[in-house]
PDB file of C-alpha atoms in Angstrom:
ATOM      1  CA  MET A1295      91.858 -14.009  85.752  1.00 49.00           C
ATOM      2  CA  ARG A1296      90.878 -12.248  88.027  1.00 52.00           C
ATOM      3  CA  ASN A1297      90.344  -8.869  84.869  1.00 55.00           C
ATOM      4  CA  LEU A1298      87.641 -11.838  83.260  1.00 49.00           C
ATOM      5  CA  LEU A1299      86.266 -12.870  86.795  1.00 48.00           C
ATOM      6  CA  GLY A1300      85.575  -8.586  86.776  1.00 52.00           C
ATOM      7  CA  LEU A1301      83.385  -9.072  83.137  1.00 47.00           C
ATOM      8  CA  ILE A1302      81.500 -12.004  84.842  1.00 45.00           C
ATOM      9  CA  ILE A1303      80.218 -10.326  87.819  1.00 44.00           C
ATOM     10  CA  ALA A1304      79.995  -6.991  85.964  1.00 48.00           C
ATOM     11  CA  THR A1305      77.510  -8.840  83.105  1.00 47.00           C
ATOM     12  CA  CYS A1306      75.479 -10.719  85.131  1.00 47.00           C
ATOM     13  CA  CYS A1307      74.625  -8.311  87.537  1.00 42.00           C
ATOM     14  CA  LEU A1308      73.555  -5.816  84.750  1.00 41.00           C
ATOM     15  CA  MET A1309      71.135  -8.575  82.986  1.00 45.00           C
ATOM     16  CA  TRP A1310      69.451  -8.484  86.683  1.00 43.00           C
ATOM     17  CA  MET A1311      69.674  -4.252  86.116  1.00 51.00           C
ATOM     18  CA  PRO A1312      66.061  -3.199  86.015  1.00 57.00           C
ATOM     19  CA  THR A1313      65.288  -1.762  82.926  1.00 65.00           C
ATOM     20  CA  GLN A1314      64.340   2.337  82.761  1.00 64.00           C
ATOM     21  CA  ALA A1315      60.972   0.931  82.246  1.00 59.00           C
ATOM     22  CA  GLN A1316      60.700  -1.105  84.172  1.00 62.00           C
ATOM     23  CA  ALA A1317      61.574   0.660  87.571  1.00 58.00           C
ATOM     24  CA  ALA A1318      59.117   2.936  86.263  1.00 52.00           C
ATOM     25  CA  LYS A1319      56.047   0.683  86.140  1.00 54.00           C
ATOM     26  CA  ALA A1320      56.911  -0.724  89.488  1.00 53.00           C
ATOM     27  CA  SER A1321      57.477   2.493  90.886  1.00 51.00           C
ATOM     28  CA  ARG A1322      53.651   3.494  89.924  1.00 51.00           C
ATOM     29  CA  ALA A1323      52.629   0.332  91.169  1.00 51.00           C
ATOM     30  CA  ALA A1324      54.050   0.994  94.254  1.00 51.00           C
ATOM     31  CA  GLN A1325      52.094   4.457  93.941  1.00 60.00           C
ATOM     32  CA  ALA A1326      48.561   3.127  92.984  1.00 61.00           C
ATOM     33  CA  PRO A1327      46.618   3.045  95.706  1.00 73.00           C
ATOM     34  CA  LYS A1328      45.125  -0.299  96.703  1.00 88.00           C
ATOM     35  CA  ALA A1329      41.523  -1.202  95.365  1.00 85.00           C
ATOM     36  CA  GLY A1330      39.008  -1.005  98.146  1.00 91.00           C
ATOM     37  CA  LYS A1331      41.005   2.656  99.251  1.00 96.00           C
ATOM     38  CA  ILE A1332      39.137   5.415  99.808  1.00 97.00           C
ATOM     39  CA  PHE A1333      40.853   9.074  99.844  1.00 97.00           C
ATOM     40  CA  ARG A1334      39.409  12.092  99.024  1.00 97.00           C
ATOM     41  CA  ASP A1335      42.754  15.083  97.742  1.00 97.00           C
ATOM     42  CA  CYS A1336      41.165  17.294  99.629  1.00 95.00           C
ATOM     43  CA  PRO A1337      39.169  18.809 102.539  1.00 93.00           C
ATOM     44  CA  SER A1338      35.454  20.201 100.419  1.00 92.00           C
ATOM     45  CA  CYS A1339      36.958  16.903  97.827  1.00 96.00           C
ATOM     46  CA  PRO A1340      34.388  14.253  97.144  1.00 97.00           C
ATOM     47  CA  GLU A1341      34.836  11.001  98.844  1.00 98.00           C
ATOM     48  CA  MET A1342      36.426   8.559  96.053  1.00 98.00           C
ATOM     49  CA  VAL A1343      36.706   4.812  96.154  1.00 98.00           C
ATOM     50  CA  VAL A1344      39.745   2.544  94.361  1.00 98.00           C
ATOM     51  CA  ILE A1345      37.743   0.442  91.165  1.00 98.00           C
ATOM     52  CA  PRO A1346      39.936  -2.913  91.059  1.00 97.00           C
ATOM     53  CA  SER A1347      40.796  -3.502  87.562  1.00 97.00           C
ATOM     54  CA  GLY A1348      38.359  -6.696  85.896  1.00 97.00           C
ATOM     55  CA  SER A1349      36.655  -7.408  83.309  1.00 98.00           C
ATOM     56  CA  PHE A1350      31.611  -8.160  83.319  1.00 98.00           C
ATOM     57  CA  ASP A1351      29.175  -8.065  81.448  1.00 98.00           C
ATOM     58  CA  MET A1352      28.307  -5.587  80.018  1.00 98.00           C
ATOM     59  CA  GLY A1353      24.174  -5.032  79.885  1.00 98.00           C
ATOM     60  CA  SER A1354      20.686  -7.534  80.074  1.00 98.00           C
ATOM     61  CA  PRO A1355      20.015 -11.143  79.106  1.00 97.00           C
ATOM     62  CA  GLY A1356      16.662 -10.863  77.157  1.00 96.00           C
ATOM     63  CA  SER A1357      15.333 -12.708  80.172  1.00 96.00           C
ATOM     64  CA  GLU A1358      15.812 -10.016  82.609  1.00 98.00           C
ATOM     65  CA  ALA A1359      12.289  -8.501  83.742  1.00 97.00           C
ATOM     66  CA  GLY A1360      11.866  -4.284  82.643  1.00 96.00           C
ATOM     67  CA  ARG A1361      15.173  -4.985  79.722  1.00 97.00           C
ATOM     68  CA  GLY A1362      15.438  -2.020  76.846  1.00 97.00           C
ATOM     69  CA  LYS A1363      16.389  -2.430  73.530  1.00 96.00           C
ATOM     70  CA  ASP A1364      19.084  -0.881  74.475  1.00 98.00           C
ATOM     71  CA  GLU A1365      20.667  -2.923  77.156  1.00 98.00           C
ATOM     72  CA  GLY A1366      22.227  -5.076  74.671  1.00 98.00           C
ATOM     73  CA  PRO A1367      23.791  -7.156  72.579  1.00 98.00           C
ATOM     74  CA  VAL A1368      26.257  -8.017  75.633  1.00 98.00           C
ATOM     75  CA  HIS A1369      29.324  -7.402  75.708  1.00 98.00           C
ATOM     76  CA  ARG A1370      32.192  -8.486  78.025  1.00 98.00           C
ATOM     77  CA  VAL A1371      34.063  -5.311  78.761  1.00 98.00           C
ATOM     78  CA  ASN A1372      38.157  -4.963  80.654  1.00 98.00           C
ATOM     79  CA  VAL A1373      38.078  -1.907  82.828  1.00 98.00           C
ATOM     80  CA  ALA A1374      41.313  -0.445  84.055  1.00 97.00           C
ATOM     81  CA  THR A1375      42.020   0.293  87.338  1.00 97.00           C
ATOM     82  CA  PHE A1376      40.099   4.336  88.511  1.00 98.00           C
ATOM     83  CA  ALA A1377      38.005   5.544  90.770  1.00 98.00           C
ATOM     84  CA  LEU A1378      35.180   6.090  90.940  1.00 98.00           C
ATOM     85  CA  GLY A1379      32.671   9.163  93.956  1.00 98.00           C
ATOM     86  CA  LYS A1380      31.222   7.368  97.191  1.00 98.00           C
ATOM     87  CA  THR A1381      28.253   8.763  96.707  1.00 98.00           C
ATOM     88  CA  GLU A1382      26.746  11.514  94.019  1.00 98.00           C
ATOM     89  CA  ILE A1383      27.995  14.902  94.559  1.00 98.00           C
ATOM     90  CA  THR A1384      26.179  16.459  97.271  1.00 98.00           C
ATOM     91  CA  ARG A1385      23.853  19.812  97.396  1.00 98.00           C
ATOM     92  CA  GLY A1386      26.784  21.334  99.557  1.00 98.00           C
ATOM     93  CA  GLN A1387      29.582  20.540  97.903  1.00 98.00           C
ATOM     94  CA  PHE A1388      28.393  21.613  94.573  1.00 98.00           C
ATOM     95  CA  ALA A1389      26.777  24.991  96.174  1.00 98.00           C
ATOM     96  CA  ALA A1390      30.897  25.350  97.226  1.00 97.00           C
ATOM     97  CA  PHE A1391      31.292  25.287  93.459  1.00 98.00           C
ATOM     98  CA  VAL A1392      29.107  28.013  92.480  1.00 98.00           C
ATOM     99  CA  ASN A1393      29.065  29.580  95.128  1.00 97.00           C
ATOM    100  CA  LYS A1394      33.743  30.514  94.464  1.00 97.00           C
ATOM    101  CA  THR A1395      33.142  30.259  90.531  1.00 97.00           C
ATOM    102  CA  ASN A1396      29.935  32.519  90.670  1.00 97.00           C
ATOM    103  CA  TYR A1397      28.968  29.763  87.352  1.00 98.00           C
ATOM    104  CA  SER A1398      25.014  29.606  86.571  1.00 96.00           C
ATOM    105  CA  THR A1399      23.420  26.747  86.334  1.00 95.00           C
ATOM    106  CA  GLY A1400      19.812  29.167  84.792  1.00 94.00           C
ATOM    107  CA  ASP A1401      16.941  29.189  85.779  1.00 94.00           C
ATOM    108  CA  LYS A1402      14.826  26.509  84.075  1.00 96.00           C
ATOM    109  CA  CYS A1403      14.703  22.323  85.626  1.00 97.00           C
ATOM    110  CA  TRP A1404      11.497  20.318  84.599  1.00 97.00           C
ATOM    111  CA  THR A1405      10.149  19.047  88.195  1.00 96.00           C
ATOM    112  CA  LEU A1406       7.294  16.967  89.022  1.00 92.00           C
ATOM    113  CA  GLU A1407       3.823  18.647  89.216  1.00 88.00           C
ATOM    114  CA  VAL A1408       1.191  16.307  89.829  1.00 85.00           C
ATOM    115  CA  GLY A1409       2.475  12.999  88.360  1.00 81.00           C
ATOM    116  CA  LYS A1410       4.274  14.047  85.437  1.00 88.00           C
ATOM    117  CA  TYR A1411       6.784  16.244  84.457  1.00 94.00           C
ATOM    118  CA  GLU A1412       6.281  19.773  83.052  1.00 94.00           C
ATOM    119  CA  GLU A1413       9.744  22.703  82.786  1.00 95.00           C
ATOM    120  CA  ARG A1414       9.206  25.785  85.203  1.00 94.00           C
ATOM    121  CA  SER A1415      11.479  29.253  86.470  1.00 94.00           C
ATOM    122  CA  GLY A1416      14.019  27.028  89.026  1.00 91.00           C
ATOM    123  CA  ASN A1417      17.243  25.377  88.681  1.00 95.00           C
ATOM    124  CA  TRP A1418      19.556  23.058  91.353  1.00 97.00           C
ATOM    125  CA  ARG A1419      18.735  25.596  95.469  1.00 96.00           C
ATOM    126  CA  GLU A1420      14.560  25.308  93.706  1.00 92.00           C
ATOM    127  CA  LEU A1421      13.329  22.179  93.156  1.00 94.00           C
ATOM    128  CA  GLY A1422       9.922  22.120  94.341  1.00 90.00           C
ATOM    129  CA  TYR A1423      11.195  19.588  96.911  1.00 93.00           C
ATOM    130  CA  SER A1424      13.174  20.019 100.419  1.00 94.00           C
ATOM    131  CA  GLN A1425      16.749  19.664 101.069  1.00 97.00           C
ATOM    132  CA  ASP A1426      20.366  20.088 102.833  1.00 97.00           C
ATOM    133  CA  ASP A1427      23.088  20.655 102.199  1.00 98.00           C
ATOM    134  CA  LYS A1428      23.833  16.148 102.788  1.00 98.00           C
ATOM    135  CA  HIS A1429      21.238  15.309  99.539  1.00 98.00           C
ATOM    136  CA  PRO A1430      22.330  14.487  96.224  1.00 98.00           C
ATOM    137  CA  VAL A1431      22.511  17.103  94.026  1.00 98.00           C
ATOM    138  CA  ALA A1432      19.689  17.252  91.438  1.00 98.00           C
ATOM    139  CA  CYS A1433      18.279  20.203  88.577  1.00 98.00           C
ATOM    140  CA  ILE A1434      21.963  19.112  86.810  1.00 98.00           C
ATOM    141  CA  ASN A1435      22.712  19.286  82.886  1.00 98.00           C
ATOM    142  CA  TRP A1436      25.643  16.946  81.239  1.00 98.00           C
ATOM    143  CA  ASN A1437      27.064  20.501  80.842  1.00 98.00           C
ATOM    144  CA  ASP A1438      26.713  21.340  85.052  1.00 98.00           C
ATOM    145  CA  ALA A1439      28.110  18.592  85.933  1.00 98.00           C
ATOM    146  CA  LYS A1440      31.259  18.640  83.791  1.00 98.00           C
ATOM    147  CA  ALA A1441      32.350  22.583  84.539  1.00 98.00           C
ATOM    148  CA  TYR A1442      32.712  21.308  88.113  1.00 98.00           C
ATOM    149  CA  ALA A1443      34.156  18.221  87.091  1.00 98.00           C
ATOM    150  CA  GLU A1444      37.050  20.862  85.751  1.00 98.00           C
ATOM    151  CA  TRP A1445      37.014  22.778  88.644  1.00 98.00           C
ATOM    152  CA  VAL A1446      37.666  19.980  90.889  1.00 98.00           C
ATOM    153  CA  SER A1447      40.279  19.324  88.299  1.00 98.00           C
ATOM    154  CA  ARG A1448      41.655  23.016  88.403  1.00 97.00           C
ATOM    155  CA  LYS A1449      42.079  22.845  92.626  1.00 97.00           C
ATOM    156  CA  THR A1450      43.828  18.619  92.790  1.00 97.00           C
ATOM    157  CA  GLY A1451      46.009  18.662  89.915  1.00 97.00           C
ATOM    158  CA  LYS A1452      44.712  15.900  89.136  1.00 97.00           C
ATOM    159  CA  LYS A1453      42.415  14.445  86.510  1.00 98.00           C
ATOM    160  CA  TYR A1454      38.409  14.727  87.667  1.00 98.00           C
ATOM    161  CA  ARG A1455      35.806  13.529  85.180  1.00 98.00           C
ATOM    162  CA  LEU A1456      32.910  11.529  84.183  1.00 98.00           C
ATOM    163  CA  PRO A1457      32.995   8.108  84.569  1.00 98.00           C
ATOM    164  CA  THR A1458      32.329   6.324  81.753  1.00 98.00           C
ATOM    165  CA  GLU A1459      29.073   4.224  81.291  1.00 98.00           C
ATOM    166  CA  ALA A1460      30.558   0.862  81.078  1.00 98.00           C
ATOM    167  CA  GLU A1461      32.542   1.870  84.842  1.00 98.00           C
ATOM    168  CA  TRP A1462      29.408   3.208  85.934  1.00 98.00           C
ATOM    169  CA  GLU A1463      27.799  -0.548  85.241  1.00 98.00           C
ATOM    170  CA  TYR A1464      30.766  -1.988  86.133  1.00 98.00           C
ATOM    171  CA  ALA A1465      31.594   0.224  89.764  1.00 98.00           C
ATOM    172  CA  ALA A1466      27.345  -0.298  89.879  1.00 98.00           C
ATOM    173  CA  ARG A1467      27.503  -4.171  89.498  1.00 98.00           C
ATOM    174  CA  GLY A1468      30.070  -4.929  91.810  1.00 97.00           C
ATOM    175  CA  ASN A1469      31.110  -8.450  90.959  1.00 97.00           C
ATOM    176  CA  THR A1470      27.718  -9.431  90.333  1.00 98.00           C
ATOM    177  CA  SER A1471      25.689 -10.487  87.189  1.00 97.00           C
ATOM    178  CA  THR A1472      21.962  -9.698  88.656  1.00 98.00           C
ATOM    179  CA  ALA A1473      19.786  -7.520  87.612  1.00 98.00           C
ATOM    180  CA  ARG A1474      20.113  -5.293  90.934  1.00 98.00           C
ATOM    181  CA  TYR A1475      23.485  -5.324  93.271  1.00 98.00           C
ATOM    182  CA  TRP A1476      21.313  -7.089  95.755  1.00 98.00           C
ATOM    183  CA  GLY A1477      19.632  -9.562  93.770  1.00 98.00           C
ATOM    184  CA  ASP A1478      17.326  -9.593  91.577  1.00 98.00           C
ATOM    185  CA  ASN A1479      14.159  -9.417  93.880  1.00 98.00           C
ATOM    186  CA  PRO A1480      12.791  -5.171  92.527  1.00 98.00           C
ATOM    187  CA  ASP A1481      10.750  -5.088  96.766  1.00 97.00           C
ATOM    188  CA  GLU A1482      14.493  -5.404  98.778  1.00 98.00           C
ATOM    189  CA  ALA A1483      15.066  -2.261  97.361  1.00 98.00           C
ATOM    190  CA  CYS A1484      14.378   0.177 100.891  1.00 98.00           C
ATOM    191  CA  ARG A1485      17.673  -1.005 102.321  1.00 97.00           C
ATOM    192  CA  TYR A1486      20.276  -0.575  99.516  1.00 98.00           C
ATOM    193  CA  ALA A1487      18.288   2.660  96.924  1.00 98.00           C
ATOM    194  CA  ASN A1488      16.846   5.381  97.617  1.00 98.00           C
ATOM    195  CA  ALA A1489      13.530   4.879  95.029  1.00 98.00           C
ATOM    196  CA  ALA A1490       9.750   5.157  94.159  1.00 98.00           C
ATOM    197  CA  ASP A1491       8.321   3.019  96.833  1.00 98.00           C
ATOM    198  CA  LYS A1492       5.673   2.987  99.558  1.00 98.00           C
ATOM    199  CA  THR A1493       6.215   6.674 101.022  1.00 98.00           C
ATOM    200  CA  ALA A1494       6.619   7.663  97.995  1.00 96.00           C
ATOM    201  CA  GLN A1495       2.739   7.189  96.969  1.00 95.00           C
ATOM    202  CA  ALA A1496       1.905   7.900  99.902  1.00 96.00           C
ATOM    203  CA  GLN A1497       3.370  11.115  99.785  1.00 96.00           C
ATOM    204  CA  ILE A1498       3.956  12.777  96.717  1.00 95.00           C
ATOM    205  CA  PRO A1499       0.527  14.552  94.869  1.00 94.00           C
ATOM    206  CA  GLY A1500      -0.204  12.413  91.436  1.00 93.00           C
ATOM    207  CA  ALA A1501       1.340   9.240  92.664  1.00 94.00           C
ATOM    208  CA  SER A1502      -1.225   6.832  94.185  1.00 93.00           C
ATOM    209  CA  SER A1503      -1.594   4.853  90.864  1.00 93.00           C
ATOM    210  CA  TRP A1504       2.697   4.557  90.240  1.00 96.00           C
ATOM    211  CA  SER A1505       4.260   0.863  89.946  1.00 96.00           C
ATOM    212  CA  VAL A1506       6.173   1.461  93.118  1.00 97.00           C
ATOM    213  CA  HIS A1507       8.771  -1.322  95.052  1.00 98.00           C
ATOM    214  CA  LYS A1508       6.634  -2.553  97.664  1.00 98.00           C
ATOM    215  CA  CYS A1509       8.374  -1.557 100.327  1.00 98.00           C
ATOM    216  CA  THR A1510       9.370   1.151 102.307  1.00 98.00           C
ATOM    217  CA  ASP A1511      12.269   3.420 102.870  1.00 97.00           C
ATOM    218  CA  GLY A1512      11.098   6.652 104.286  1.00 97.00           C
ATOM    219  CA  PHE A1513      12.010   9.214 101.701  1.00 98.00           C
ATOM    220  CA  ALA A1514       9.183  10.694  98.667  1.00 97.00           C
ATOM    221  CA  TYR A1515      12.254  12.636  97.138  1.00 97.00           C
ATOM    222  CA  THR A1516      15.853  13.243  97.800  1.00 98.00           C
ATOM    223  CA  ALA A1517      17.437  11.619 100.984  1.00 98.00           C
ATOM    224  CA  PRO A1518      20.843  12.060 102.103  1.00 98.00           C
ATOM    225  CA  VAL A1519      23.656  10.102 100.107  1.00 98.00           C
ATOM    226  CA  GLY A1520      24.859   7.244 101.842  1.00 98.00           C
ATOM    227  CA  SER A1521      21.867   6.695 103.829  1.00 98.00           C
ATOM    228  CA  PHE A1522      22.014   2.415 102.508  1.00 98.00           C
ATOM    229  CA  LYS A1523      23.409   0.263 102.204  1.00 98.00           C
ATOM    230  CA  ALA A1524      26.545   0.528  99.565  1.00 98.00           C
ATOM    231  CA  ASN A1525      27.183  -2.654  97.631  1.00 98.00           C
ATOM    232  CA  ALA A1526      30.712  -4.841  97.185  1.00 97.00           C
ATOM    233  CA  PHE A1527      32.778  -2.573  96.189  1.00 98.00           C
ATOM    234  CA  GLY A1528      31.674   0.204  98.336  1.00 98.00           C
ATOM    235  CA  LEU A1529      29.953   2.814  97.156  1.00 98.00           C
ATOM    236  CA  ASN A1530      26.196   4.547  97.904  1.00 98.00           C
ATOM    237  CA  ASP A1531      23.665   4.581  95.780  1.00 98.00           C
ATOM    238  CA  MET A1532      24.750   3.667  92.721  1.00 98.00           C
ATOM    239  CA  LEU A1533      21.061   3.124  92.055  1.00 98.00           C
ATOM    240  CA  GLY A1534      18.104   5.232  92.819  1.00 98.00           C
ATOM    241  CA  ASN A1535      18.807   8.564  94.328  1.00 98.00           C
ATOM    242  CA  VAL A1536      18.864  10.740  91.381  1.00 98.00           C
ATOM    243  CA  TRP A1537      20.016   9.509  88.214  1.00 98.00           C
ATOM    244  CA  GLU A1538      23.964   9.718  86.943  1.00 98.00           C
ATOM    245  CA  TRP A1539      25.017  11.841  83.733  1.00 98.00           C
ATOM    246  CA  THR A1540      28.363   9.555  81.835  1.00 98.00           C
ATOM    247  CA  GLU A1541      30.477  10.735  79.527  1.00 98.00           C
ATOM    248  CA  ASP A1542      29.108   8.487  76.807  1.00 98.00           C
ATOM    249  CA  SER A1543      26.641  10.015  73.654  1.00 98.00           C
ATOM    250  CA  TYR A1544      23.929   7.842  73.806  1.00 98.00           C
ATOM    251  CA  HIS A1545      23.625   4.737  71.337  1.00 98.00           C
ATOM    252  CA  HIS A1546      20.468   3.129  70.688  1.00 97.00           C
ATOM    253  CA  SER A1547      22.614  -0.906  70.925  1.00 97.00           C
ATOM    254  CA  TYR A1548      26.365  -1.787  71.921  1.00 98.00           C
ATOM    255  CA  LYS A1549      26.505  -2.879  68.223  1.00 98.00           C
ATOM    256  CA  GLY A1550      30.403  -1.205  68.176  1.00 97.00           C
ATOM    257  CA  ALA A1551      30.666  -0.148  71.885  1.00 98.00           C
ATOM    258  CA  PRO A1552      34.138  -0.067  73.038  1.00 98.00           C
ATOM    259  CA  ILE A1553      35.309  -3.651  75.251  1.00 98.00           C
ATOM    260  CA  ASP A1554      38.010  -1.241  76.916  1.00 98.00           C
ATOM    261  CA  GLY A1555      36.030   0.544  79.379  1.00 98.00           C
ATOM    262  CA  SER A1556      35.984   3.755  77.697  1.00 98.00           C
ATOM    263  CA  ALA A1557      33.624   6.671  76.964  1.00 98.00           C
ATOM    264  CA  TRP A1558      31.469   5.422  73.223  1.00 98.00           C
ATOM    265  CA  GLN A1559      31.266   9.467  71.078  1.00 97.00           C
ATOM    266  CA  GLY A1560      28.711  10.234  68.497  1.00 96.00           C
ATOM    267  CA  ASP A1561      26.575  13.537  67.607  1.00 94.00           C
ATOM    268  CA  GLY A1562      26.934  14.487  71.281  1.00 93.00           C
ATOM    269  CA  ALA A1563      23.276  15.078  71.020  1.00 97.00           C
ATOM    270  CA  LYS A1564      22.157  13.048  73.586  1.00 98.00           C
ATOM    271  CA  ARG A1565      24.093  12.112  77.118  1.00 98.00           C
ATOM    272  CA  VAL A1566      23.701   8.805  78.910  1.00 98.00           C
ATOM    273  CA  LEU A1567      22.248   8.264  82.088  1.00 98.00           C
ATOM    274  CA  ARG A1568      22.546   5.539  84.879  1.00 98.00           C
ATOM    275  CA  GLY A1569      20.978   3.874  87.585  1.00 98.00           C
ATOM    276  CA  GLY A1570      17.489   5.683  88.406  1.00 98.00           C
ATOM    277  CA  SER A1571      15.822   7.659  90.811  1.00 98.00           C
ATOM    278  CA  TRP A1572      13.609   9.001  93.755  1.00 98.00           C
ATOM    279  CA  ASN A1573      10.348   8.440  91.843  1.00 97.00           C
ATOM    280  CA  ASP A1574      11.997   5.553  89.638  1.00 97.00           C
ATOM    281  CA  ALA A1575       9.466   2.304  89.177  1.00 98.00           C
ATOM    282  CA  PRO A1576      11.307  -1.259  89.130  1.00 98.00           C
ATOM    283  CA  ARG A1577      11.978  -1.352  85.555  1.00 98.00           C
ATOM    284  CA  ASN A1578      14.399   1.998  85.852  1.00 98.00           C
ATOM    285  CA  VAL A1579      16.309   0.473  88.983  1.00 98.00           C
ATOM    286  CA  ARG A1580      18.747  -2.021  87.582  1.00 98.00           C
ATOM    287  CA  ALA A1581      22.078  -1.862  87.401  1.00 98.00           C
ATOM    288  CA  ALA A1582      21.837  -2.441  83.308  1.00 98.00           C
ATOM    289  CA  ILE A1583      19.346   0.852  83.157  1.00 98.00           C
ATOM    290  CA  ARG A1584      19.796   3.817  80.004  1.00 98.00           C
ATOM    291  CA  TYR A1585      17.682   6.672  79.874  1.00 98.00           C
ATOM    292  CA  SER A1586      19.209   9.897  77.794  1.00 98.00           C
ATOM    293  CA  ASN A1587      18.873  13.335  77.094  1.00 98.00           C
ATOM    294  CA  LYS A1588      20.315  16.299  75.924  1.00 98.00           C
ATOM    295  CA  PRO A1589      23.186  18.112  77.692  1.00 98.00           C
ATOM    296  CA  ALA A1590      22.161  21.072  78.286  1.00 97.00           C
ATOM    297  CA  LEU A1591      18.459  19.812  80.178  1.00 97.00           C
ATOM    298  CA  ARG A1592      17.781  19.591  83.913  1.00 98.00           C
ATOM    299  CA  PHE A1593      15.424  17.703  85.766  1.00 98.00           C
ATOM    300  CA  SER A1594      15.224  17.613  89.421  1.00 97.00           C
ATOM    301  CA  SER A1595      16.306  13.697  88.650  1.00 97.00           C
ATOM    302  CA  PHE A1596      19.428  14.437  87.828  1.00 98.00           C
ATOM    303  CA  GLY A1597      22.761  15.033  89.179  1.00 98.00           C
ATOM    304  CA  PHE A1598      25.962  12.660  88.639  1.00 98.00           C
ATOM    305  CA  ARG A1599      28.501  11.552  91.143  1.00 98.00           C
ATOM    306  CA  LEU A1600      32.817  11.950  89.721  1.00 98.00           C
ATOM    307  CA  ALA A1601      35.654   9.603  88.250  1.00 98.00           C
ATOM    308  CA  ARG A1602      38.909  10.267  88.542  1.00 98.00           C
ATOM    309  CA  MET A1603      42.968   8.419  86.986  1.00 94.00           C
ATOM    310  CA  LEU A1604      45.140   6.561  88.992  1.00 95.00           C
ATOM    311  CA  PRO A1605      47.097   7.245  89.967  1.00 87.00           C
TER     312      PRO A1605
END
């Protein structure tokens, strides 16, 4: 009887004992940072925000003002938890990378000259407008952004990368479905984003005829990162300031696009940029706006922010 009772107790214990896989899963869950947490992996590393998992409708409806044909069809996408830079990579952060590695960013960049872009001698150090180390680095191409991500990965032992296009839009929207994370009205931009506005119109040569946001943000060119109100996920400058490179190859529509938040690869001839910049009109400062360019080209309105795998 005593032996039988012991066998019953042992069997019950085994039934309730977690498997190795369950224990590992519980351990990972305990280690995973909570949504909204802000962290750095090193003193000079970018500040990262944990973005919660979720689903959203990617793209824009046909009724949205300024909509491009490549913003559809609207499709439901599931995004896993990841971390995204609270701000764009700054000039100071990029300078540390160049100084440490002797990385070359070339000597050609497309800059704004009297209202239109022209390729001229220069790089991220010579933009044609003034910056300090707190401004977003610009005149950055896709290859430069990838090289910086690889450097931070080596330095920290963590997997840094460019965000996928789906991750970027999910994060930019911050659980909203309006054209912008502050709503549909472009003229409310100046509390939330640095874009073409009355300041740019008054101070940039050739900008007097631009279509601008009818407000004043105080910056004609780039603004120091974090100068404007964050979205609901705690991210700054997801719209405006500089266009941001993503991992994805460019496709002319979302037909056949992944629905799991992963990067959509193709021939790689062009890569996707998102978010608009300091010189962009209202139609280009929306959560769904898509732009593309060759990975090797640099513009004085192109920058980036990093994503990171979790945990």
